[in-house]
């Protein structure tokens, strides 16, 4: 048993629900090593039967990475912790390497967790990491504001909230960051008291990358004050982002309906419902969802669209979404341009960023392609929604084709047994920060997407 202050591990982990076990991401650096040992100590005291798996990603980007992974394996064996090394194989990108490595790391961690039936991944991100993230984003936004001639008061607060305490990856695995309130120096003190060493990644000192440059800048002069200010800013903006999300969720719940698959109707009352910031945020989320875009549309362009909607009827396109304001309401649907070409149906894929398709046919003769002109043959009764809009929306939906013949939309008729199609909330499908749980949940309910898995925090849910 490690000689670690009980209060420390209790404060870090007591609010987390470990019912389904936990994967600890351990690189061998000080932060993740401390995370693993503190977590092991906590579980031994409170829930010794909990399934715990340490996973090390050997990225293969440095000659010493394999040896570092083996050192983690040795540490885990010493403490009786199951451990697995996963290698990032295949070609590495020549540009954007940090972002690509981060994406691959999360993918491999999630696969390792799912293989063990675990839906919870813990990472060792610290308060130092949080401050660096906020300051880097602040610097980018300030540079953008200057280039565009905007005042700094117009900076977006979304990015300045920093890393969320929890992020849902691929709508399935929760990534939790329990050390965001801990400074790296304090974690290293814990390791020193236990005579536990760690690896120092030389990449963290390579100022060819943005984060090491920021880390070096914070090591001198007024770095301590800048870190404190950045953490205070992150706390403030995270609260504001959560409130903005709650406001947007409420507006979507009150004013949005789905009269047909792929077609969202907004009651015009939304335009004068109150908080314009929340209204524009709701509009951006719905635009990205309808268009199958992973990122929210530009703030300035969204504000301009909102202003035009308030001025009266219009038909415009933003983020691959047609916005059609007419007497019957404001309608959002995927534009007809740029839809995926016909492709062989595979076991599971995300189509056009909007639909998760699961195939139940092994013939290899089926294609997925837009419904297209076949939608004109659909019999649609007259109602509050113009049939032409419903057909236009359905034309952009994925249909099953064979030998040039349309077999119909999945979920209708004989195609139901062959393929299943489920909508996805495009801007949050890959990464859903806990800040944005409220709007993600209400949009999932609106379009019929899978439910958001509950937050892995005791006494909390996705609501």
Coordinates of C-alpha atoms in Angstrom, one line a residue:
X1 CA 0.0 0.0 0.0
X2 CA 1.4 3.4 -1.0
X3 CA 2.0 6.0 1.7
X4 CA -0.3 8.6 0.2
X5 CA -2.4 11.1 2.0
X6 CA -6.0 9.6 2.0
X7 CA -7.5 13.1 1.6
X8 CA -5.7 13.7 -1.7
X9 CA -6.9 10.6 -3.5
X10 CA -10.4 11.0 -2.0
X11 CA -10.7 14.6 -3.2
X12 CA -9.5 13.6 -6.7
X13 CA -11.6 10.4 -7.3
X14 CA -14.5 10.1 -4.8
X15 CA -17.0 11.9 -7.2
X16 CA -16.2 9.5 -10.1
X17 CA -18.4 6.4 -10.7
X18 CA -16.1 3.4 -11.3
X19 CA -18.8 0.9 -11.5
X20 CA -17.8 -0.2 -15.0
X21 CA -14.0 -0.1 -14.3
X22 CA -11.4 2.4 -15.5
X23 CA -8.7 2.7 -18.1
X24 CA -5.8 4.9 -16.9
X25 CA -3.8 6.4 -19.8
X26 CA -0.2 6.2 -18.7
X27 CA 2.7 7.5 -20.9
X28 CA 5.4 7.2 -18.2
X29 CA 5.6 11.0 -17.6
X30 CA 5.1 12.4 -14.1
X31 CA 1.5 13.4 -14.5
X32 CA 0.1 10.1 -15.8
X33 CA 2.3 8.1 -13.4
X34 CA 1.0 10.0 -10.4
X35 CA -2.5 9.6 -11.8
X36 CA -2.1 5.8 -11.9
X37 CA -0.6 5.4 -8.4
X38 CA -3.1 7.8 -6.8
X39 CA -6.0 6.0 -8.6
X40 CA -4.7 2.6 -7.5
X41 CA -4.4 3.8 -3.9
X42 CA -8.0 5.1 -4.0
X43 CA -9.5 2.0 -5.5
X44 CA -7.6 -0.3 -3.1
X45 CA -9.1 1.6 -0.2
X46 CA -12.7 2.1 -1.5
X47 CA -13.5 -0.4 -4.2
X48 CA -10.8 -3.1 -4.5
X49 CA -12.9 -5.2 -6.9
X50 CA -12.9 -2.4 -9.6
X51 CA -11.5 -3.4 -12.9
X52 CA -8.4 -1.2 -13.5
X53 CA -6.3 -1.3 -16.7
X54 CA -3.3 0.9 -17.5
X55 CA -2.8 1.5 -21.2
X56 CA 0.3 3.0 -22.7
X57 CA 0.3 4.2 -26.3
X58 CA 3.7 3.7 -28.0
X59 CA 3.4 6.3 -30.7
X60 CA 6.7 5.3 -32.3
X61 CA 7.7 8.9 -32.9
X62 CA 10.9 8.7 -30.9
X63 CA 13.5 6.0 -30.6
X64 CA 13.0 5.8 -26.8
X65 CA 9.2 5.4 -26.8
X66 CA 9.2 1.6 -26.7
X67 CA 11.6 1.6 -23.7
X68 CA 9.4 4.1 -21.9
X69 CA 6.3 1.9 -22.5
X70 CA 8.2 -1.1 -21.0
X71 CA 9.2 1.0 -18.0
X72 CA 5.5 1.6 -17.4
X73 CA 4.8 -2.1 -17.7
X74 CA 7.4 -2.8 -15.1
X75 CA 5.9 -0.2 -12.7
X76 CA 2.5 -1.7 -13.2
X77 CA 3.8 -5.2 -12.5
X78 CA 5.3 -4.0 -9.3
X79 CA 2.0 -2.6 -8.1
X80 CA -0.2 -5.5 -9.4
X81 CA -1.9 -3.3 -12.1
X82 CA -2.9 -5.0 -15.4
X83 CA -1.2 -3.2 -18.2
X84 CA -1.4 -3.1 -22.0
X85 CA 0.9 -1.4 -24.6
X86 CA -0.8 -0.3 -27.8
X87 CA 1.3 0.8 -30.8
X88 CA 0.4 3.5 -33.2
X89 CA 1.3 1.8 -36.5
X90 CA 1.1 3.1 -40.0
X91 CA 2.3 6.3 -41.6
X92 CA 2.5 9.5 -39.6
X93 CA 1.4 12.9 -41.1
X94 CA 4.1 15.4 -42.1
X95 CA 2.1 18.3 -40.8
X96 CA -0.3 18.7 -37.9
X97 CA 1.5 15.9 -36.0
X98 CA 0.4 16.9 -32.4
X99 CA -3.3 17.0 -33.4
X100 CA -3.0 13.7 -35.3
X101 CA -1.2 12.0 -32.4
X102 CA -3.8 13.2 -29.9
X103 CA -6.7 11.9 -32.1
X104 CA -5.0 8.6 -32.6
X105 CA -4.2 8.3 -28.9
X106 CA -7.9 8.8 -28.0
X107 CA -9.0 6.3 -30.6
X108 CA -6.6 3.6 -29.4
X109 CA -7.5 4.3 -25.7
X110 CA -11.2 3.9 -26.5
X111 CA -10.6 0.7 -28.4
X112 CA -8.6 -0.7 -25.5
X113 CA -11.4 0.3 -23.0
X114 CA -14.2 -1.1 -25.2
X115 CA -12.3 -4.4 -25.6
X116 CA -12.5 -4.8 -21.8
X117 CA -16.1 -3.6 -21.5
X118 CA -14.9 -0.3 -19.8
X119 CA -16.5 3.0 -20.7
X120 CA -14.3 5.3 -18.6
X121 CA -10.8 6.6 -19.5
X122 CA -8.8 8.7 -17.1
X123 CA -6.0 11.0 -18.3
X124 CA -3.4 13.0 -16.4
X125 CA -4.0 16.5 -17.6
X126 CA -3.1 19.0 -14.9
X127 CA -3.7 22.6 -14.0
X128 CA -0.5 23.4 -15.9
X129 CA -1.9 21.8 -19.0
X130 CA -5.1 23.7 -18.6
X131 CA -3.4 27.1 -18.2
X132 CA -1.2 26.4 -21.3
X133 CA -4.3 25.4 -23.3
X134 CA -6.2 28.6 -22.4
X135 CA -3.3 30.9 -23.0
X136 CA -2.6 29.3 -26.4
X137 CA -6.2 29.6 -27.5
X138 CA -6.3 33.2 -26.2
X139 CA -3.2 34.1 -28.2
X140 CA -4.8 32.6 -31.4
X141 CA -8.1 34.4 -30.9
X142 CA -6.4 37.7 -30.1
X143 CA -4.3 37.3 -33.3
X144 CA -7.5 36.6 -35.3
X145 CA -9.3 39.5 -33.8
X146 CA -6.5 41.9 -34.7
X147 CA -6.3 40.5 -38.2
X148 CA -10.0 41.0 -38.7
X149 CA -10.1 44.4 -37.0
X150 CA -12.3 43.2 -34.1
X151 CA -12.1 44.3 -30.6
X152 CA -10.9 41.8 -28.0
X153 CA -14.2 42.1 -26.2
X154 CA -15.7 40.2 -29.1
X155 CA -13.5 37.1 -28.4
X156 CA -15.4 33.8 -28.1
X157 CA -15.4 32.3 -24.6
X158 CA -16.0 28.7 -25.9
X159 CA -12.3 27.9 -26.4
X160 CA -11.2 29.9 -23.3
X161 CA -13.1 27.5 -21.1
X162 CA -10.2 25.1 -21.7
X163 CA -10.4 21.4 -21.3
X164 CA -13.6 20.0 -19.9
X165 CA -13.6 17.8 -16.7
X166 CA -15.1 15.1 -18.9
X167 CA -15.4 14.6 -22.7
X168 CA -17.5 11.9 -24.4
X169 CA -15.4 10.3 -27.2
X170 CA -17.2 8.9 -30.2
X171 CA -20.5 9.0 -28.3
X172 CA -19.4 6.0 -26.3
X173 CA -16.4 6.4 -24.0
X174 CA -16.0 9.1 -21.3
X175 CA -12.6 10.7 -20.9
X176 CA -12.2 12.1 -17.4
X177 CA -9.5 14.5 -16.3
X178 CA -9.4 14.4 -12.5
X179 CA -6.1 16.2 -12.1
X180 CA -7.2 19.5 -13.7
X181 CA -7.1 21.1 -10.3
X182 CA -3.6 19.8 -9.4
X183 CA -0.3 21.5 -10.3
X184 CA 2.4 19.4 -11.8
X185 CA 4.9 20.2 -9.1
X186 CA 2.6 18.8 -6.4
X187 CA 2.2 15.6 -8.3
X188 CA 6.0 15.2 -8.7
X189 CA 6.3 15.7 -4.9
X190 CA 4.0 12.8 -4.4
X191 CA 6.2 10.6 -6.7
X192 CA 9.4 11.7 -5.0
X193 CA 8.0 10.8 -1.6
X194 CA 7.3 7.3 -3.0
X195 CA 10.8 7.1 -4.7
X196 CA 9.0 6.7 -8.0
X197 CA 10.7 8.0 -11.1
X198 CA 9.2 9.2 -14.4
X199 CA 10.2 9.8 -18.0
X200 CA 10.8 13.3 -19.4
X201 CA 9.6 13.4 -23.0
X202 CA 12.1 15.5 -25.0
X203 CA 9.2 16.6 -27.3
X204 CA 7.9 18.7 -24.3
X205 CA 11.0 20.9 -24.7
X206 CA 11.0 21.1 -28.5
X207 CA 10.0 24.7 -29.2
X208 CA 9.2 23.8 -32.8
X209 CA 5.7 23.0 -31.3
X210 CA 3.3 25.5 -29.8
X211 CA 2.8 24.0 -26.3
X212 CA 6.6 23.7 -25.5
X213 CA 7.0 27.3 -26.5
X214 CA 4.2 28.3 -24.2
X215 CA 5.6 26.1 -21.4
X216 CA 9.0 27.8 -21.8
X217 CA 7.4 31.3 -21.7
X218 CA 5.6 30.4 -18.4
X219 CA 8.8 29.2 -16.8
X220 CA 10.2 32.8 -16.5
X221 CA 9.2 36.2 -15.2
X222 CA 5.5 36.5 -14.4
X223 CA 4.7 32.9 -15.4
X224 CA 3.1 32.1 -12.1
X225 CA 0.7 35.0 -12.3
X226 CA -0.2 34.2 -15.9
X227 CA -1.0 30.6 -14.9
X228 CA -3.2 31.8 -12.1
X229 CA -5.0 34.3 -14.3
X230 CA -5.5 31.6 -17.0
X231 CA -7.0 29.2 -14.6
X232 CA -9.4 31.9 -13.2
X233 CA -10.4 32.7 -16.8
X234 CA -11.0 29.0 -17.6
X235 CA -13.2 28.6 -14.5
X236 CA -15.2 31.7 -15.4
X237 CA -15.6 30.8 -19.0
X238 CA -16.5 27.2 -18.3
X239 CA -19.4 28.4 -16.1
X240 CA -20.5 30.8 -18.8
X241 CA -20.3 28.1 -21.4
X242 CA -22.4 25.8 -19.4
X243 CA -25.0 28.5 -18.9
X244 CA -25.0 29.3 -22.6
X245 CA -25.5 25.6 -23.4
X246 CA -28.5 25.4 -20.9
X247 CA -30.0 28.4 -22.6
X248 CA -29.6 27.0 -26.1
X249 CA -31.0 23.6 -25.0
X250 CA -34.1 25.3 -23.6
X251 CA -34.7 27.2 -26.8
X252 CA -34.2 24.1 -29.0
X253 CA -36.6 22.2 -26.8
X254 CA -39.2 25.0 -27.0
X255 CA -39.0 26.0 -30.6
X256 CA -37.5 23.1 -32.7
X257 CA -39.4 20.1 -34.2
X258 CA -38.6 17.6 -36.9
X259 CA -41.5 17.2 -39.3
X260 CA -39.5 14.8 -41.5
X261 CA -36.2 12.9 -41.5
X262 CA -33.5 15.4 -42.2
X263 CA -35.8 18.4 -41.9
X264 CA -35.8 20.7 -38.8
X265 CA -38.5 23.3 -38.3
X266 CA -37.9 26.3 -36.0
X267 CA -40.8 28.3 -34.8
X268 CA -40.2 32.0 -35.8
X269 CA -40.9 32.9 -32.2
X270 CA -37.3 31.7 -31.6
X271 CA -36.0 35.0 -33.1
X272 CA -37.5 37.1 -30.3
X273 CA -37.3 34.6 -27.5
X274 CA -34.9 36.5 -25.4
X275 CA -31.1 36.0 -25.0
X276 CA -29.7 36.5 -28.5
X277 CA -26.4 34.8 -27.6
X278 CA -28.2 31.6 -26.6
X279 CA -30.4 31.8 -29.7
X280 CA -27.4 32.2 -32.0
X281 CA -25.6 29.4 -30.2
X282 CA -28.7 27.1 -30.7
X283 CA -28.8 28.1 -34.3
X284 CA -25.1 27.2 -34.8
X285 CA -25.6 23.8 -33.3
X286 CA -28.6 23.0 -35.4
X287 CA -26.9 24.3 -38.6
X288 CA -23.9 22.0 -38.0
X289 CA -26.1 19.1 -37.1
X290 CA -28.3 19.5 -40.3
X291 CA -25.2 19.9 -42.5
X292 CA -23.2 17.1 -40.9
X293 CA -20.3 19.5 -40.0
X294 CA -18.0 18.6 -37.1
X295 CA -17.4 22.3 -36.2
X296 CA -19.9 25.0 -35.4
X297 CA -20.3 27.6 -38.2
X298 CA -18.4 30.8 -37.9
X299 CA -19.7 33.1 -35.2
X300 CA -19.8 36.3 -37.3
X301 CA -21.5 34.6 -40.2
X302 CA -24.1 33.0 -37.9
X303 CA -24.8 36.5 -36.3
X304 CA -25.3 37.9 -39.8
X305 CA -27.7 35.1 -40.7
X306 CA -29.6 35.7 -37.5
X307 CA -29.9 39.4 -38.4
X308 CA -31.2 38.5 -41.8
X309 CA -33.8 36.1 -40.3
X310 CA -35.0 38.8 -38.0
X311 CA -35.5 41.1 -41.1
X312 CA -37.9 38.6 -42.8
X313 CA -38.3 35.7 -45.1
X314 CA -35.2 34.4 -46.9
X315 CA -33.4 31.3 -48.3
X316 CA -29.7 31.0 -47.6
X317 CA -27.0 28.4 -47.1
X318 CA -24.5 28.1 -44.3
X319 CA -22.4 25.1 -43.3
X320 CA -24.0 22.9 -46.0
X321 CA -27.4 23.7 -44.5
X322 CA -30.2 25.4 -46.4
X323 CA -32.1 27.9 -44.2
X324 CA -35.5 28.5 -45.7
X325 CA -37.7 31.0 -43.8
X326 CA -41.3 31.1 -45.1
X327 CA -44.8 31.5 -43.6
X328 CA -44.8 27.9 -42.4
X329 CA -41.7 28.4 -40.3
X330 CA -37.9 28.4 -40.5
X331 CA -36.7 25.1 -42.1
X332 CA -33.2 23.6 -42.0
X333 CA -32.1 20.8 -44.3
X334 CA -28.9 19.5 -45.9
X335 CA -28.2 21.2 -49.2
X336 CA -28.1 18.9 -52.3
X337 CA -24.6 19.8 -53.3
X338 CA -21.6 17.8 -52.2
X339 CA -23.5 14.7 -51.0
X340 CA -21.4 11.5 -50.9
X341 CA -21.2 9.5 -54.1
X342 CA -22.5 6.0 -54.3
X343 CA -20.3 3.6 -52.3
X344 CA -20.3 0.0 -51.2
X345 CA -22.2 -0.4 -47.9
X346 CA -19.8 -1.5 -45.1
X347 CA -20.5 -3.0 -41.7
X348 CA -20.5 0.3 -39.9
X349 CA -19.8 3.8 -41.1
X350 CA -20.8 7.5 -40.6
X351 CA -22.3 8.8 -43.8
X352 CA -22.0 12.4 -44.7
X353 CA -21.3 13.3 -41.1
X354 CA -25.0 12.9 -40.3
X355 CA -26.0 9.2 -40.2
X356 CA -24.4 6.2 -38.6
X357 CA -25.1 3.2 -40.9
X358 CA -24.9 -0.4 -39.7
X359 CA -25.3 -3.1 -42.4
X360 CA -26.9 -6.4 -41.8
X361 CA -26.1 -7.9 -45.3
X362 CA -23.0 -9.7 -46.4
X363 CA -23.8 -9.9 -50.2
X364 CA -21.5 -7.1 -51.1
X365 CA -23.9 -6.0 -53.8
X366 CA -25.5 -3.1 -51.9
X367 CA -24.6 0.6 -52.3
X368 CA -25.4 3.6 -50.1
X369 CA -26.2 6.7 -52.1
X370 CA -28.5 9.7 -51.7
X371 CA -32.2 9.1 -52.2
X372 CA -32.1 11.8 -54.8
X373 CA -34.9 12.1 -57.4
X374 CA -36.5 8.9 -56.0
X375 CA -37.9 11.2 -53.3
X376 CA -40.3 12.8 -55.9
X377 CA -42.2 9.5 -56.0
X378 CA -43.0 9.5 -52.3
X379 CA -46.6 10.1 -51.4
X380 CA -46.7 12.9 -48.8
X381 CA -49.9 14.2 -47.4
X382 CA -50.7 17.9 -47.1
X383 CA -50.0 19.4 -43.7
X384 CA -48.4 22.3 -41.9
X385 CA -45.1 21.5 -43.6
X386 CA -44.9 22.0 -47.4
X387 CA -44.4 18.6 -49.1
X388 CA -41.8 20.0 -51.4
X389 CA -39.6 20.8 -48.4
X390 CA -40.1 17.3 -47.0
X391 CA -39.1 15.7 -50.3
X392 CA -36.1 18.0 -50.6
X393 CA -34.9 16.9 -47.2
X394 CA -35.5 13.2 -47.9
X395 CA -33.6 13.5 -51.2
X396 CA -30.4 14.1 -49.2
X397 CA -30.9 11.1 -47.0
X398 CA -29.0 7.8 -47.5
X399 CA -30.8 5.1 -49.5
X400 CA -30.0 1.5 -50.3
X401 CA -29.3 0.8 -54.0
X402 CA -28.7 -2.4 -55.9
X403 CA -27.8 -2.7 -59.6
X404 CA -29.0 0.8 -60.3
X405 CA -32.3 0.4 -58.5
X406 CA -33.3 2.2 -55.4
X407 CA -34.5 -0.2 -52.7
X408 CA -35.8 2.7 -50.6
X409 CA -34.9 4.5 -47.4
X410 CA -33.6 2.4 -44.5
X411 CA -36.3 1.9 -41.9
X412 CA -39.0 1.7 -44.6
X413 CA -40.3 -1.5 -46.1
X414 CA -37.9 -4.4 -46.9
X415 CA -34.7 -2.4 -46.3
X416 CA -35.3 -2.4 -42.6
X417 CA -33.8 -5.9 -42.2
X418 CA -30.8 -5.0 -44.3
X419 CA -29.5 -1.8 -42.8
X420 CA -30.0 0.4 -39.8
X421 CA -29.5 4.2 -40.0
X422 CA -29.2 6.4 -36.9
X423 CA -28.8 10.1 -36.9
X424 CA -25.7 11.6 -35.1
X425 CA -25.3 15.0 -33.5
X426 CA -22.5 16.1 -35.9
X427 CA -20.7 18.8 -34.0
X428 CA -20.5 16.6 -30.9
X429 CA -20.3 13.1 -32.4
X430 CA -16.5 12.8 -32.0
X431 CA -15.9 14.9 -29.0
X432 CA -18.6 16.1 -26.6
X433 CA -17.2 18.2 -23.8
X434 CA -19.3 18.1 -20.6
X435 CA -19.8 21.9 -21.0
X436 CA -22.1 21.1 -23.9
X437 CA -24.1 18.2 -22.5
X438 CA -27.4 20.0 -22.3
X439 CA -27.7 21.1 -26.0
X440 CA -26.2 17.8 -27.2
X441 CA -28.8 15.8 -25.3
X442 CA -31.8 17.9 -26.5
X443 CA -30.6 17.8 -30.1
X444 CA -30.2 14.0 -29.9
X445 CA -33.8 13.7 -28.7
X446 CA -34.9 16.0 -31.5
X447 CA -33.4 14.1 -34.4
X448 CA -33.6 10.6 -32.9
X449 CA -29.9 10.0 -32.2
X450 CA -28.7 7.6 -29.6
X451 CA -29.0 8.8 -26.0
X452 CA -26.0 10.5 -24.4
X453 CA -24.4 8.1 -22.0
X454 CA -24.7 9.4 -18.4
X455 CA -21.9 11.4 -16.9
X456 CA -19.5 9.2 -14.9
X457 CA -19.8 11.4 -11.9
X458 CA -21.7 10.2 -8.8
X459 CA -25.1 11.7 -8.5
X460 CA -25.1 13.3 -12.0
X461 CA -26.6 12.4 -15.3
X462 CA -26.5 13.8 -18.8
X463 CA -29.4 16.1 -17.9

